[in-house]
Amino acid sequence: MSVDPRLVRHVVATTGLGPSEAARVIDDVLAFHQEPVDAYVRRRHTELQQRGLKNPAIFATLSDELAARPFAAPDLSERQLRRIIYG
């Protein structure tokens, strides 16, 4: 992925990172936010299950997280979330 050089310069100037480190961090952040909704839901469901949460709490958490993403996902019902997770 090509990172905007102005953004790299800004991150270098504000963090003390070197240019290559800044570009790598920017790439990582962009990749994190470009994760498809279905992949995000599956990954987070597994993570939250491993922390001992049950589905009602997981679905509420997922709905809140999806609404807060920088590029908001569509509103998904509990049924839609279940279909993504379980097929």
PDB file of N, CA and C in Angstrom:
ATOM      1  N   MET A   1       0.843  -1.166   0.000  1.00  0.00           N
ATOM      2  CA  MET A   1       0.000   0.000   0.000  1.00  0.00           C
ATOM      3  C   MET A   1       0.892   1.234   0.000  1.00  0.00           C
ATOM      4  N   SER A   2       0.567   2.196  -0.787  1.00  0.00           N
ATOM      5  CA  SER A   2       1.335   3.421  -0.859  1.00  0.00           C
ATOM      6  C   SER A   2       0.811   4.416   0.174  1.00  0.00           C
ATOM      7  N   VAL A   3       1.690   4.877   1.028  1.00  0.00           N
ATOM      8  CA  VAL A   3       1.310   5.798   2.096  1.00  0.00           C
ATOM      9  C   VAL A   3       1.628   7.218   1.653  1.00  0.00           C
ATOM     10  N   ASP A   4       0.713   8.130   1.910  1.00  0.00           N
ATOM     11  CA  ASP A   4       0.884   9.538   1.580  1.00  0.00           C
ATOM     12  C   ASP A   4       2.120  10.074   2.301  1.00  0.00           C
ATOM     13  N   PRO A   5       3.102  10.572   1.546  1.00  0.00           N
ATOM     14  CA  PRO A   5       4.346  11.068   2.171  1.00  0.00           C
ATOM     15  C   PRO A   5       4.100  12.201   3.175  1.00  0.00           C
ATOM     16  N   ARG A   6       3.062  12.993   2.958  1.00  0.00           N
ATOM     17  CA  ARG A   6       2.760  14.070   3.913  1.00  0.00           C
ATOM     18  C   ARG A   6       2.342  13.489   5.254  1.00  0.00           C
ATOM     19  N   LEU A   7       1.593  12.390   5.208  1.00  0.00           N
ATOM     20  CA  LEU A   7       1.181  11.738   6.449  1.00  0.00           C
ATOM     21  C   LEU A   7       2.392  11.139   7.155  1.00  0.00           C
ATOM     22  N   VAL A   8       3.280  10.536   6.397  1.00  0.00           N
ATOM     23  CA  VAL A   8       4.505   9.974   6.989  1.00  0.00           C
ATOM     24  C   VAL A   8       5.292  11.095   7.667  1.00  0.00           C
ATOM     25  N   ARG A   9       5.466  12.220   6.998  1.00  0.00           N
ATOM     26  CA  ARG A   9       6.208  13.338   7.584  1.00  0.00           C
ATOM     27  C   ARG A   9       5.534  13.829   8.867  1.00  0.00           C
ATOM     28  N   HIS A  10       4.214  13.892   8.844  1.00  0.00           N
ATOM     29  CA  HIS A  10       3.477  14.329  10.037  1.00  0.00           C
ATOM     30  C   HIS A  10       3.701  13.361  11.196  1.00  0.00           C
ATOM     31  N   VAL A  11       3.596  12.070  10.936  1.00  0.00           N
ATOM     32  CA  VAL A  11       3.792  11.080  11.999  1.00  0.00           C
ATOM     33  C   VAL A  11       5.229  11.121  12.503  1.00  0.00           C
ATOM     34  N   VAL A  12       6.181  11.275  11.605  1.00  0.00           N
ATOM     35  CA  VAL A  12       7.589  11.386  12.017  1.00  0.00           C
ATOM     36  C   VAL A  12       7.767  12.603  12.928  1.00  0.00           C
ATOM     37  N   ALA A  13       7.194  13.729  12.523  1.00  0.00           N
ATOM     38  CA  ALA A  13       7.360  14.973  13.277  1.00  0.00           C
ATOM     39  C   ALA A  13       6.670  14.939  14.644  1.00  0.00           C
ATOM     40  N   THR A  14       5.587  14.195  14.750  1.00  0.00           N
ATOM     41  CA  THR A  14       4.820  14.216  15.997  1.00  0.00           C
ATOM     42  C   THR A  14       5.103  13.047  16.931  1.00  0.00           C
ATOM     43  N   THR A  15       5.849  12.055  16.455  1.00  0.00           N
ATOM     44  CA  THR A  15       6.085  10.875  17.298  1.00  0.00           C
ATOM     45  C   THR A  15       7.551  10.571  17.569  1.00  0.00           C
ATOM     46  N   GLY A  16       8.428  11.069  16.726  1.00  0.00           N
ATOM     47  CA  GLY A  16       9.829  10.719  16.882  1.00  0.00           C
ATOM     48  C   GLY A  16      10.202   9.416  16.204  1.00  0.00           C
ATOM     49  N   LEU A  17       9.243   8.781  15.520  1.00  0.00           N
ATOM     50  CA  LEU A  17       9.545   7.567  14.753  1.00  0.00           C
ATOM     51  C   LEU A  17      10.340   7.950  13.518  1.00  0.00           C
ATOM     52  N   GLY A  18      11.095   6.992  13.004  1.00  0.00           N
ATOM     53  CA  GLY A  18      11.769   7.192  11.736  1.00  0.00           C
ATOM     54  C   GLY A  18      10.782   7.041  10.593  1.00  0.00           C
ATOM     55  N   PRO A  19      11.146   7.499   9.398  1.00  0.00           N
ATOM     56  CA  PRO A  19      10.219   7.420   8.268  1.00  0.00           C
ATOM     57  C   PRO A  19       9.743   6.002   7.954  1.00  0.00           C
ATOM     58  N   SER A  20      10.629   5.013   8.004  1.00  0.00           N
ATOM     59  CA  SER A  20      10.199   3.649   7.673  1.00  0.00           C
ATOM     60  C   SER A  20       9.283   3.092   8.762  1.00  0.00           C
ATOM     61  N   GLU A  21       9.588   3.415  10.024  1.00  0.00           N
ATOM     62  CA  GLU A  21       8.712   2.962  11.116  1.00  0.00           C
ATOM     63  C   GLU A  21       7.347   3.626  11.014  1.00  0.00           C
ATOM     64  N   ALA A  22       7.334   4.919  10.729  1.00  0.00           N
ATOM     65  CA  ALA A  22       6.070   5.653  10.606  1.00  0.00           C
ATOM     66  C   ALA A  22       5.223   5.075   9.477  1.00  0.00           C
ATOM     67  N   ALA A  23       5.843   4.792   8.346  1.00  0.00           N
ATOM     68  CA  ALA A  23       5.107   4.217   7.212  1.00  0.00           C
ATOM     69  C   ALA A  23       4.533   2.859   7.577  1.00  0.00           C
ATOM     70  N   ARG A  24       5.300   2.049   8.310  1.00  0.00           N
ATOM     71  CA  ARG A  24       4.822   0.723   8.717  1.00  0.00           C
ATOM     72  C   ARG A  24       3.641   0.839   9.685  1.00  0.00           C
ATOM     73  N   VAL A  25       3.710   1.773  10.638  1.00  0.00           N
ATOM     74  CA  VAL A  25       2.613   1.980  11.578  1.00  0.00           C
ATOM     75  C   VAL A  25       1.359   2.429  10.838  1.00  0.00           C
ATOM     76  N   ILE A  26       1.516   3.356   9.902  1.00  0.00           N
ATOM     77  CA  ILE A  26       0.379   3.844   9.117  1.00  0.00           C
ATOM     78  C   ILE A  26      -0.238   2.698   8.329  1.00  0.00           C
ATOM     79  N   ASP A  27       0.594   1.887   7.702  1.00  0.00           N
ATOM     80  CA  ASP A  27       0.089   0.715   6.960  1.00  0.00           C
ATOM     81  C   ASP A  27      -0.708  -0.209   7.877  1.00  0.00           C
ATOM     82  N   ASP A  28      -0.193  -0.461   9.082  1.00  0.00           N
ATOM     83  CA  ASP A  28      -0.881  -1.335  10.028  1.00  0.00           C
ATOM     84  C   ASP A  28      -2.236  -0.765  10.435  1.00  0.00           C
ATOM     85  N   VAL A  29      -2.282   0.531  10.705  1.00  0.00           N
ATOM     86  CA  VAL A  29      -3.539   1.161  11.109  1.00  0.00           C
ATOM     87  C   VAL A  29      -4.554   1.110   9.968  1.00  0.00           C
ATOM     88  N   LEU A  30      -4.099   1.416   8.754  1.00  0.00           N
ATOM     89  CA  LEU A  30      -5.007   1.375   7.604  1.00  0.00           C
ATOM     90  C   LEU A  30      -5.524  -0.043   7.359  1.00  0.00           C
ATOM     91  N   ALA A  31      -4.645  -1.034   7.475  1.00  0.00           N
ATOM     92  CA  ALA A  31      -5.070  -2.429   7.282  1.00  0.00           C
ATOM     93  C   ALA A  31      -6.101  -2.830   8.343  1.00  0.00           C
ATOM     94  N   PHE A  32      -5.890  -2.384   9.578  1.00  0.00           N
ATOM     95  CA  PHE A  32      -6.828  -2.697  10.653  1.00  0.00           C
ATOM     96  C   PHE A  32      -8.218  -2.152  10.331  1.00  0.00           C
ATOM     97  N   HIS A  33      -8.276  -0.945   9.806  1.00  0.00           N
ATOM     98  CA  HIS A  33      -9.567  -0.318   9.534  1.00  0.00           C
ATOM     99  C   HIS A  33     -10.176  -0.748   8.199  1.00  0.00           C
ATOM    100  N   GLN A  34      -9.426  -1.454   7.385  1.00  0.00           N
ATOM    101  CA  GLN A  34      -9.958  -1.933   6.114  1.00  0.00           C
ATOM    102  C   GLN A  34     -10.427  -3.378   6.192  1.00  0.00           C
ATOM    103  N   GLU A  35     -10.372  -3.955   7.371  1.00  0.00           N
ATOM    104  CA  GLU A  35     -10.833  -5.328   7.552  1.00  0.00           C
ATOM    105  C   GLU A  35     -12.321  -5.398   7.205  1.00  0.00           C
ATOM    106  N   PRO A  36     -12.713  -6.329   6.345  1.00  0.00           N
ATOM    107  CA  PRO A  36     -14.131  -6.450   5.988  1.00  0.00           C
ATOM    108  C   PRO A  36     -14.998  -6.717   7.221  1.00  0.00           C
ATOM    109  N   VAL A  37     -16.220  -6.239   7.181  1.00  0.00           N
ATOM    110  CA  VAL A  37     -17.131  -6.355   8.322  1.00  0.00           C
ATOM    111  C   VAL A  37     -17.283  -7.805   8.759  1.00  0.00           C
ATOM    112  N   ASP A  38     -17.500  -8.721   7.821  1.00  0.00           N
ATOM    113  CA  ASP A  38     -17.715 -10.113   8.221  1.00  0.00           C
ATOM    114  C   ASP A  38     -16.481 -10.704   8.893  1.00  0.00           C
ATOM    115  N   ALA A  39     -15.287 -10.373   8.415  1.00  0.00           N
ATOM    116  CA  ALA A  39     -14.058 -10.866   9.041  1.00  0.00           C
ATOM    117  C   ALA A  39     -13.895 -10.264  10.440  1.00  0.00           C
ATOM    118  N   TYR A  40     -14.200  -8.985  10.571  1.00  0.00           N
ATOM    119  CA  TYR A  40     -14.120  -8.313  11.869  1.00  0.00           C
ATOM    120  C   TYR A  40     -15.078  -8.965  12.873  1.00  0.00           C
ATOM    121  N   VAL A  41     -16.322  -9.204  12.448  1.00  0.00           N
ATOM    122  CA  VAL A  41     -17.327  -9.795  13.336  1.00  0.00           C
ATOM    123  C   VAL A  41     -16.883 -11.181  13.786  1.00  0.00           C
ATOM    124  N   ARG A  42     -16.408 -11.992  12.868  1.00  0.00           N
ATOM    125  CA  ARG A  42     -15.965 -13.347  13.242  1.00  0.00           C
ATOM    126  C   ARG A  42     -14.785 -13.300  14.211  1.00  0.00           C
ATOM    127  N   ARG A  43     -13.802 -12.443  13.894  1.00  0.00           N
ATOM    128  CA  ARG A  43     -12.604 -12.344  14.738  1.00  0.00           C
ATOM    129  C   ARG A  43     -12.974 -11.861  16.136  1.00  0.00           C
ATOM    130  N   ARG A  44     -13.753 -10.795  16.221  1.00  0.00           N
ATOM    131  CA  ARG A  44     -14.110 -10.246  17.520  1.00  0.00           C
ATOM    132  C   ARG A  44     -15.002 -11.211  18.312  1.00  0.00           C
ATOM    133  N   HIS A  45     -15.902 -11.925  17.639  1.00  0.00           N
ATOM    134  CA  HIS A  45     -16.749 -12.902  18.331  1.00  0.00           C
ATOM    135  C   HIS A  45     -15.874 -13.941  19.025  1.00  0.00           C
ATOM    136  N   THR A  46     -14.905 -14.445  18.310  1.00  0.00           N
ATOM    137  CA  THR A  46     -13.990 -15.436  18.888  1.00  0.00           C
ATOM    138  C   THR A  46     -13.225 -14.845  20.068  1.00  0.00           C
ATOM    139  N   GLU A  47     -12.697 -13.627  19.905  1.00  0.00           N
ATOM    140  CA  GLU A  47     -11.945 -12.980  20.986  1.00  0.00           C
ATOM    141  C   GLU A  47     -12.818 -12.785  22.224  1.00  0.00           C
ATOM    142  N   LEU A  48     -14.032 -12.314  22.018  1.00  0.00           N
ATOM    143  CA  LEU A  48     -14.922 -12.060  23.149  1.00  0.00           C
ATOM    144  C   LEU A  48     -15.382 -13.357  23.810  1.00  0.00           C
ATOM    145  N   GLN A  49     -15.599 -14.404  23.027  1.00  0.00           N
ATOM    146  CA  GLN A  49     -15.942 -15.721  23.593  1.00  0.00           C
ATOM    147  C   GLN A  49     -14.804 -16.222  24.475  1.00  0.00           C
ATOM    148  N   GLN A  50     -13.573 -16.043  24.007  1.00  0.00           N
ATOM    149  CA  GLN A  50     -12.409 -16.508  24.766  1.00  0.00           C
ATOM    150  C   GLN A  50     -12.259 -15.750  26.078  1.00  0.00           C
ATOM    151  N   ARG A  51     -12.819 -14.544  26.155  1.00  0.00           N
ATOM    152  CA  ARG A  51     -12.805 -13.765  27.401  1.00  0.00           C
ATOM    153  C   ARG A  51     -13.974 -14.143  28.305  1.00  0.00           C
ATOM    154  N   GLY A  52     -14.805 -15.104  27.864  1.00  0.00           N
ATOM    155  CA  GLY A  52     -15.883 -15.621  28.696  1.00  0.00           C
ATOM    156  C   GLY A  52     -17.226 -14.941  28.507  1.00  0.00           C
ATOM    157  N   LEU A  53     -17.345 -14.044  27.538  1.00  0.00           N
ATOM    158  CA  LEU A  53     -18.626 -13.386  27.308  1.00  0.00           C
ATOM    159  C   LEU A  53     -19.584 -14.332  26.599  1.00  0.00           C
ATOM    160  N   LYS A  54     -20.859 -14.155  26.860  1.00  0.00           N
ATOM    161  CA  LYS A  54     -21.919 -14.930  26.203  1.00  0.00           C
ATOM    162  C   LYS A  54     -22.478 -14.121  25.043  1.00  0.00           C
ATOM    163  N   ASN A  55     -23.170 -14.802  24.125  1.00  0.00           N
ATOM    164  CA  ASN A  55     -23.634 -14.156  22.895  1.00  0.00           C
ATOM    165  C   ASN A  55     -24.429 -12.869  23.088  1.00  0.00           C
ATOM    166  N   PRO A  56     -25.368 -12.780  24.026  1.00  0.00           N
ATOM    167  CA  PRO A  56     -26.094 -11.506  24.153  1.00  0.00           C
ATOM    168  C   PRO A  56     -25.162 -10.321  24.412  1.00  0.00           C
ATOM    169  N   ALA A  57     -24.168 -10.519  25.277  1.00  0.00           N
ATOM    170  CA  ALA A  57     -23.201  -9.451  25.549  1.00  0.00           C
ATOM    171  C   ALA A  57     -22.287  -9.227  24.347  1.00  0.00           C
ATOM    172  N   ILE A  58     -21.926 -10.310  23.674  1.00  0.00           N
ATOM    173  CA  ILE A  58     -21.055 -10.206  22.499  1.00  0.00           C
ATOM    174  C   ILE A  58     -21.756  -9.426  21.397  1.00  0.00           C
ATOM    175  N   PHE A  59     -23.019  -9.738  21.143  1.00  0.00           N
ATOM    176  CA  PHE A  59     -23.737  -9.056  20.062  1.00  0.00           C
ATOM    177  C   PHE A  59     -23.901  -7.567  20.368  1.00  0.00           C
ATOM    178  N   ALA A  60     -24.147  -7.228  21.625  1.00  0.00           N
ATOM    179  CA  ALA A  60     -24.248  -5.816  22.009  1.00  0.00           C
ATOM    180  C   ALA A  60     -22.906  -5.114  21.821  1.00  0.00           C
ATOM    181  N   THR A  61     -21.831  -5.772  22.220  1.00  0.00           N
ATOM    182  CA  THR A  61     -20.493  -5.205  22.060  1.00  0.00           C
ATOM    183  C   THR A  61     -20.166  -5.009  20.585  1.00  0.00           C
ATOM    184  N   LEU A  62     -20.439  -6.035  19.776  1.00  0.00           N
ATOM    185  CA  LEU A  62     -20.167  -5.936  18.341  1.00  0.00           C
ATOM    186  C   LEU A  62     -20.945  -4.786  17.703  1.00  0.00           C
ATOM    187  N   SER A  63     -22.196  -4.645  18.053  1.00  0.00           N
ATOM    188  CA  SER A  63     -23.003  -3.562  17.496  1.00  0.00           C
ATOM    189  C   SER A  63     -22.410  -2.204  17.850  1.00  0.00           C
ATOM    190  N   ASP A  64     -21.989  -2.040  19.099  1.00  0.00           N
ATOM    191  CA  ASP A  64     -21.377  -0.781  19.527  1.00  0.00           C
ATOM    192  C   ASP A  64     -20.057  -0.534  18.802  1.00  0.00           C
ATOM    193  N   GLU A  65     -19.239  -1.567  18.697  1.00  0.00           N
ATOM    194  CA  GLU A  65     -17.943  -1.413  18.032  1.00  0.00           C
ATOM    195  C   GLU A  65     -18.107  -1.082  16.554  1.00  0.00           C
ATOM    196  N   LEU A  66     -19.036  -1.760  15.883  1.00  0.00           N
ATOM    197  CA  LEU A  66     -19.234  -1.500  14.460  1.00  0.00           C
ATOM    198  C   LEU A  66     -19.715  -0.074  14.216  1.00  0.00           C
ATOM    199  N   ALA A  67     -20.556   0.419  15.088  1.00  0.00           N
ATOM    200  CA  ALA A  67     -21.067   1.787  14.930  1.00  0.00           C
ATOM    201  C   ALA A  67     -19.976   2.828  15.141  1.00  0.00           C
ATOM    202  N   ALA A  68     -18.939   2.473  15.889  1.00  0.00           N
ATOM    203  CA  ALA A  68     -17.884   3.421  16.217  1.00  0.00           C
ATOM    204  C   ALA A  68     -16.686   3.364  15.274  1.00  0.00           C
ATOM    205  N   ARG A  69     -16.696   2.440  14.343  1.00  0.00           N
ATOM    206  CA  ARG A  69     -15.556   2.347  13.418  1.00  0.00           C
ATOM    207  C   ARG A  69     -15.485   3.600  12.564  1.00  0.00           C
ATOM    208  N   PRO A  70     -14.271   4.032  12.199  1.00  0.00           N
ATOM    209  CA  PRO A  70     -14.123   5.266  11.422  1.00  0.00           C
ATOM    210  C   PRO A  70     -14.921   5.248  10.124  1.00  0.00           C
ATOM    211  N   PHE A  71     -14.985   4.103   9.489  1.00  0.00           N
ATOM    212  CA  PHE A  71     -15.795   3.941   8.289  1.00  0.00           C
ATOM    213  C   PHE A  71     -16.895   2.975   8.696  1.00  0.00           C
ATOM    214  N   ALA A  72     -17.926   3.540   9.263  1.00  0.00           N
ATOM    215  CA  ALA A  72     -18.959   2.752   9.926  1.00  0.00           C
ATOM    216  C   ALA A  72     -19.540   1.678   9.020  1.00  0.00           C
ATOM    217  N   ALA A  73     -19.710   0.543   9.610  1.00  0.00           N
ATOM    218  CA  ALA A  73     -20.369  -0.573   8.935  1.00  0.00           C
ATOM    219  C   ALA A  73     -21.865  -0.317   8.947  1.00  0.00           C
ATOM    220  N   PRO A  74     -22.595  -0.985   8.099  1.00  0.00           N
ATOM    221  CA  PRO A  74     -24.052  -0.837   8.151  1.00  0.00           C
ATOM    222  C   PRO A  74     -24.575  -1.371   9.478  1.00  0.00           C
ATOM    223  N   ASP A  75     -25.717  -0.854   9.900  1.00  0.00           N
ATOM    224  CA  ASP A  75     -26.348  -1.396  11.106  1.00  0.00           C
ATOM    225  C   ASP A  75     -26.731  -2.846  10.837  1.00  0.00           C
ATOM    226  N   LEU A  76     -26.265  -3.722  11.703  1.00  0.00           N
ATOM    227  CA  LEU A  76     -26.560  -5.146  11.546  1.00  0.00           C
ATOM    228  C   LEU A  76     -27.400  -5.601  12.728  1.00  0.00           C
ATOM    229  N   SER A  77     -28.457  -6.335  12.439  1.00  0.00           N
ATOM    230  CA  SER A  77     -29.293  -6.894  13.502  1.00  0.00           C
ATOM    231  C   SER A  77     -28.564  -8.066  14.148  1.00  0.00           C
ATOM    232  N   GLU A  78     -29.080  -8.496  15.287  1.00  0.00           N
ATOM    233  CA  GLU A  78     -28.501  -9.669  15.935  1.00  0.00           C
ATOM    234  C   GLU A  78     -28.558 -10.872  15.002  1.00  0.00           C
ATOM    235  N   ARG A  79     -29.645 -10.983  14.262  1.00  0.00           N
ATOM    236  CA  ARG A  79     -29.783 -12.101  13.316  1.00  0.00           C
ATOM    237  C   ARG A  79     -28.700 -12.034  12.238  1.00  0.00           C
ATOM    238  N   GLN A  80     -28.425 -10.851  11.713  1.00  0.00           N
ATOM    239  CA  GLN A  80     -27.381 -10.705  10.697  1.00  0.00           C
ATOM    240  C   GLN A  80     -26.014 -11.041  11.278  1.00  0.00           C
ATOM    241  N   LEU A  81     -25.762 -10.612  12.509  1.00  0.00           N
ATOM    242  CA  LEU A  81     -24.493 -10.955  13.153  1.00  0.00           C
ATOM    243  C   LEU A  81     -24.357 -12.472  13.314  1.00  0.00           C
ATOM    244  N   ARG A  82     -25.437 -13.124  13.739  1.00  0.00           N
ATOM    245  CA  ARG A  82     -25.425 -14.593  13.862  1.00  0.00           C
ATOM    246  C   ARG A  82     -25.112 -15.264  12.522  1.00  0.00           C
ATOM    247  N   ARG A  83     -25.713 -14.760  11.456  1.00  0.00           N
ATOM    248  CA  ARG A  83     -25.502 -15.379  10.129  1.00  0.00           C
ATOM    249  C   ARG A  83     -24.041 -15.225   9.695  1.00  0.00           C
ATOM    250  N   ILE A  84     -23.434 -14.080  10.015  1.00  0.00           N
ATOM    251  CA  ILE A  84     -22.024 -13.887   9.673  1.00  0.00           C
ATOM    252  C   ILE A  84     -21.173 -14.885  10.440  1.00  0.00           C
ATOM    253  N   ILE A  85     -21.469 -15.059  11.721  1.00  0.00           N
ATOM    254  CA  ILE A  85     -20.649 -15.924  12.582  1.00  0.00           C
ATOM    255  C   ILE A  85     -20.885 -17.404  12.281  1.00  0.00           C
ATOM    256  N   TYR A  86     -22.138 -17.809  12.183  1.00  0.00           N
ATOM    257  CA  TYR A  86     -22.462 -19.222  12.077  1.00  0.00           C
ATOM    258  C   TYR A  86     -22.845 -19.693  10.689  1.00  0.00           C
ATOM    259  N   GLY A  87     -22.976 -18.766   9.763  1.00  0.00           N
ATOM    260  CA  GLY A  87     -23.296 -19.133   8.402  1.00  0.00           C
ATOM    261  C   GLY A  87     -24.754 -19.235   8.094  1.00  0.00           C
TER     262      GLY A  87
END
